[in-house]
C-alpha cells in the first residue's frame, strides 16, 4: 500500500525552523543532511518516523536564501490533536503565533485552531474527536 512520507517546505532559517517545530510544536528532529555541491540542507521533523506510518515534514534550506514568496497555492498543514485548547496554550507559552483561536468552524462542529510558523506557513490543529468531520 502507498504511504504519504513527507511534505517539503522551503525555510529561510533552518535552525529557527527546527526550533519552532521541535520546541513549539513538539516534534522531533528525525534526521538532517547537507549537500555542499548543490548548497542545501535538509532536516526532517515529525512526531514519529515514516517507517512507523507517520508523515513528516522536510525542511529544505537553500543556502543563502532567507525568504520565499509563499504564493497562493499552498494552504496549510493539518495536525490532529487530543486537546487543541491545551495545545494552543502550550504553543503560545513557547512563543508560537496562534492566528486563529481554538473553537468550532463557522457553521459547523469541527473544532480547529491555526498556528503560523516562522516562515509564514499555516498549521491547522484539528480536535481529533471531531477530525473525521473535517476530512470531507
PDB file of C-alpha atoms in Angstrom:
ATOM      1  CA  UNK A   1       0.000   0.000   0.000  1.00  0.00           C
ATOM      2  CA  UNK A   2       1.246   3.510  -0.769  1.00  0.00           C
ATOM      3  CA  UNK A   3       2.044   5.880   2.072  1.00  0.00           C
ATOM      4  CA  UNK A   4       2.418   9.649   2.271  1.00  0.00           C
ATOM      5  CA  UNK A   5       6.001  10.048   3.529  1.00  0.00           C
ATOM      6  CA  UNK A   6       6.590  13.774   3.857  1.00  0.00           C
ATOM      7  CA  UNK A   7       5.696  17.290   2.812  1.00  0.00           C
ATOM      8  CA  UNK A   8       8.594  19.563   1.845  1.00  0.00           C
ATOM      9  CA  UNK A   9       8.614  23.257   2.672  1.00  0.00           C
ATOM     10  CA  UNK A  10      11.430  25.720   1.999  1.00  0.00           C
ATOM     11  CA  UNK A  11      12.611  27.683   5.008  1.00  0.00           C
ATOM     12  CA  UNK A  12      14.709  30.823   5.331  1.00  0.00           C
ATOM     13  CA  UNK A  13      16.469  29.945   8.589  1.00  0.00           C
ATOM     14  CA  UNK A  14      16.893  26.245   9.264  1.00  0.00           C
ATOM     15  CA  UNK A  15      17.809  26.494  12.943  1.00  0.00           C
ATOM     16  CA  UNK A  16      14.847  28.790  13.626  1.00  0.00           C
ATOM     17  CA  UNK A  17      12.512  26.365  11.856  1.00  0.00           C
ATOM     18  CA  UNK A  18      13.919  23.314  13.652  1.00  0.00           C
ATOM     19  CA  UNK A  19      13.487  25.142  16.958  1.00  0.00           C
ATOM     20  CA  UNK A  20       9.868  26.013  16.097  1.00  0.00           C
ATOM     21  CA  UNK A  21       8.853  22.521  15.009  1.00  0.00           C
ATOM     22  CA  UNK A  22      10.637  20.784  17.899  1.00  0.00           C
ATOM     23  CA  UNK A  23      10.301  23.206  20.815  1.00  0.00           C
ATOM     24  CA  UNK A  24       6.974  24.880  19.942  1.00  0.00           C
ATOM     25  CA  UNK A  25       5.118  22.149  18.010  1.00  0.00           C
ATOM     26  CA  UNK A  26       6.576  19.210  19.957  1.00  0.00           C
ATOM     27  CA  UNK A  27       8.003  17.276  17.008  1.00  0.00           C
ATOM     28  CA  UNK A  28      11.369  15.513  16.946  1.00  0.00           C
ATOM     29  CA  UNK A  29      14.293  16.207  14.647  1.00  0.00           C
ATOM     30  CA  UNK A  30      14.472  12.847  12.899  1.00  0.00           C
ATOM     31  CA  UNK A  31      17.489  13.394  10.664  1.00  0.00           C
ATOM     32  CA  UNK A  32      19.476  16.100   8.910  1.00  0.00           C
ATOM     33  CA  UNK A  33      21.813  16.120   5.918  1.00  0.00           C
ATOM     34  CA  UNK A  34      23.820  18.643   3.905  1.00  0.00           C
ATOM     35  CA  UNK A  35      24.595  18.728   0.216  1.00  0.00           C
ATOM     36  CA  UNK A  36      27.571  21.075  -0.259  1.00  0.00           C
ATOM     37  CA  UNK A  37      27.717  20.544  -4.022  1.00  0.00           C
ATOM     38  CA  UNK A  38      24.169  21.874  -4.535  1.00  0.00           C
ATOM     39  CA  UNK A  39      24.210  24.122  -1.432  1.00  0.00           C
ATOM     40  CA  UNK A  40      21.227  22.950   0.552  1.00  0.00           C
ATOM     41  CA  UNK A  41      20.478  21.310   3.878  1.00  0.00           C
ATOM     42  CA  UNK A  42      17.530  19.047   4.673  1.00  0.00           C
ATOM     43  CA  UNK A  43      16.032  18.447   8.095  1.00  0.00           C
ATOM     44  CA  UNK A  44      13.157  16.033   8.671  1.00  0.00           C
ATOM     45  CA  UNK A  45      10.850  16.658  11.641  1.00  0.00           C
ATOM     46  CA  UNK A  46       7.803  14.763  12.836  1.00  0.00           C
ATOM     47  CA  UNK A  47       6.027  13.002  15.662  1.00  0.00           C
ATOM     48  CA  UNK A  48       7.448   9.657  14.517  1.00  0.00           C
ATOM     49  CA  UNK A  49       9.413   8.034  11.706  1.00  0.00           C
ATOM     50  CA  UNK A  50       7.938   7.315   8.291  1.00  0.00           C
ATOM     51  CA  UNK A  51       8.711   3.635   8.946  1.00  0.00           C
ATOM     52  CA  UNK A  52       6.011   3.705  11.656  1.00  0.00           C
ATOM     53  CA  UNK A  53       3.414   5.099   9.258  1.00  0.00           C
ATOM     54  CA  UNK A  54       3.885   8.725  10.255  1.00  0.00           C
ATOM     55  CA  UNK A  55       4.074  11.515   7.686  1.00  0.00           C
ATOM     56  CA  UNK A  56       6.862  14.009   8.378  1.00  0.00           C
ATOM     57  CA  UNK A  57       7.888  17.491   7.246  1.00  0.00           C
ATOM     58  CA  UNK A  58      11.037  18.013   5.194  1.00  0.00           C
ATOM     59  CA  UNK A  59      12.511  21.431   5.940  1.00  0.00           C
ATOM     60  CA  UNK A  60      14.666  22.472   2.986  1.00  0.00           C
ATOM     61  CA  UNK A  61      17.158  25.275   3.452  1.00  0.00           C
ATOM     62  CA  UNK A  62      18.760  26.529   0.236  1.00  0.00           C
ATOM     63  CA  UNK A  63      21.969  28.194   1.365  1.00  0.00           C
ATOM     64  CA  UNK A  64      21.814  31.978   1.158  1.00  0.00           C
ATOM     65  CA  UNK A  65      18.040  32.219   0.624  1.00  0.00           C
ATOM     66  CA  UNK A  66      16.320  33.720   3.642  1.00  0.00           C
ATOM     67  CA  UNK A  67      12.779  34.397   2.380  1.00  0.00           C
ATOM     68  CA  UNK A  68      10.276  32.870  -0.009  1.00  0.00           C
ATOM     69  CA  UNK A  69       7.084  34.070  -1.624  1.00  0.00           C
ATOM     70  CA  UNK A  70       4.597  31.521  -0.312  1.00  0.00           C
ATOM     71  CA  UNK A  71       2.184  32.194  -3.174  1.00  0.00           C
ATOM     72  CA  UNK A  72      -1.497  31.394  -3.055  1.00  0.00           C
ATOM     73  CA  UNK A  73      -1.484  27.717  -3.982  1.00  0.00           C
ATOM     74  CA  UNK A  74      -0.382  26.203  -0.682  1.00  0.00           C
ATOM     75  CA  UNK A  75      -2.996  26.170   2.049  1.00  0.00           C
ATOM     76  CA  UNK A  76      -1.795  24.607   5.290  1.00  0.00           C
ATOM     77  CA  UNK A  77      -0.511  21.546   7.105  1.00  0.00           C
ATOM     78  CA  UNK A  78      -3.007  19.805   9.404  1.00  0.00           C
ATOM     79  CA  UNK A  79      -2.256  18.067  12.706  1.00  0.00           C
ATOM     80  CA  UNK A  80      -4.736  16.089  14.780  1.00  0.00           C
ATOM     81  CA  UNK A  81      -4.638  16.895  18.484  1.00  0.00           C
ATOM     82  CA  UNK A  82      -6.328  15.346  21.525  1.00  0.00           C
ATOM     83  CA  UNK A  83      -6.942  18.814  23.023  1.00  0.00           C
ATOM     84  CA  UNK A  84      -6.433  21.825  20.755  1.00  0.00           C
ATOM     85  CA  UNK A  85      -7.212  24.227  23.599  1.00  0.00           C
ATOM     86  CA  UNK A  86      -4.390  22.949  25.830  1.00  0.00           C
ATOM     87  CA  UNK A  87      -2.099  22.592  22.804  1.00  0.00           C
ATOM     88  CA  UNK A  88      -2.626  26.248  21.843  1.00  0.00           C
ATOM     89  CA  UNK A  89      -1.824  27.323  25.410  1.00  0.00           C
ATOM     90  CA  UNK A  90       1.421  25.317  25.251  1.00  0.00           C
ATOM     91  CA  UNK A  91       2.288  26.714  21.813  1.00  0.00           C
ATOM     92  CA  UNK A  92       1.601  30.309  22.898  1.00  0.00           C
ATOM     93  CA  UNK A  93       3.657  29.834  26.091  1.00  0.00           C
ATOM     94  CA  UNK A  94       6.563  28.608  23.936  1.00  0.00           C
ATOM     95  CA  UNK A  95       6.372  31.740  21.775  1.00  0.00           C
ATOM     96  CA  UNK A  96       4.262  30.331  18.937  1.00  0.00           C
ATOM     97  CA  UNK A  97       1.895  32.530  16.931  1.00  0.00           C
ATOM     98  CA  UNK A  98      -1.750  31.432  17.232  1.00  0.00           C
ATOM     99  CA  UNK A  99      -3.509  33.079  14.279  1.00  0.00           C
ATOM    100  CA  UNK A 100      -6.948  31.574  14.930  1.00  0.00           C
ATOM    101  CA  UNK A 101      -8.002  30.749  18.464  1.00  0.00           C
ATOM    102  CA  UNK A 102      -9.399  27.261  19.049  1.00  0.00           C
ATOM    103  CA  UNK A 103     -13.108  26.802  18.538  1.00  0.00           C
ATOM    104  CA  UNK A 104     -15.737  25.429  16.185  1.00  0.00           C
ATOM    105  CA  UNK A 105     -15.592  26.271  12.479  1.00  0.00           C
ATOM    106  CA  UNK A 106     -18.208  28.740  11.306  1.00  0.00           C
ATOM    107  CA  UNK A 107     -21.455  26.866  10.757  1.00  0.00           C
ATOM    108  CA  UNK A 108     -20.054  23.543  11.974  1.00  0.00           C
ATOM    109  CA  UNK A 109     -18.996  21.448  14.931  1.00  0.00           C
ATOM    110  CA  UNK A 110     -15.399  20.614  13.983  1.00  0.00           C
ATOM    111  CA  UNK A 111     -13.033  22.336  16.403  1.00  0.00           C
ATOM    112  CA  UNK A 112      -9.917  23.868  14.885  1.00  0.00           C
ATOM    113  CA  UNK A 113      -7.172  26.395  15.525  1.00  0.00           C
ATOM    114  CA  UNK A 114      -4.399  27.826  13.363  1.00  0.00           C
ATOM    115  CA  UNK A 115      -0.729  28.425  14.119  1.00  0.00           C
ATOM    116  CA  UNK A 116       1.819  30.162  11.902  1.00  0.00           C
ATOM    117  CA  UNK A 117       5.432  29.007  11.661  1.00  0.00           C
ATOM    118  CA  UNK A 118       8.373  31.468  11.417  1.00  0.00           C
ATOM    119  CA  UNK A 119       8.263  31.436   7.601  1.00  0.00           C
ATOM    120  CA  UNK A 120       4.523  32.149   7.460  1.00  0.00           C
ATOM    121  CA  UNK A 121       3.291  28.609   6.763  1.00  0.00           C
ATOM    122  CA  UNK A 122      -0.102  27.892   8.325  1.00  0.00           C
ATOM    123  CA  UNK A 123      -0.681  24.841  10.506  1.00  0.00           C
ATOM    124  CA  UNK A 124      -4.227  23.778  11.308  1.00  0.00           C
ATOM    125  CA  UNK A 125      -4.811  21.968  14.589  1.00  0.00           C
ATOM    126  CA  UNK A 126      -7.906  19.760  14.484  1.00  0.00           C
ATOM    127  CA  UNK A 127      -9.557  18.289  17.560  1.00  0.00           C
ATOM    128  CA  UNK A 128      -9.187  14.528  16.998  1.00  0.00           C
ATOM    129  CA  UNK A 129     -12.635  13.772  18.394  1.00  0.00           C
ATOM    130  CA  UNK A 130     -14.108  15.805  15.532  1.00  0.00           C
ATOM    131  CA  UNK A 131     -11.371  15.227  12.934  1.00  0.00           C
ATOM    132  CA  UNK A 132     -13.338  12.864  10.711  1.00  0.00           C
ATOM    133  CA  UNK A 133     -15.933  15.598  10.202  1.00  0.00           C
ATOM    134  CA  UNK A 134     -13.150  17.854   8.861  1.00  0.00           C
ATOM    135  CA  UNK A 135     -11.888  15.348   6.327  1.00  0.00           C
ATOM    136  CA  UNK A 136     -14.543  15.819   3.718  1.00  0.00           C
TER     137      UNK A 136
END
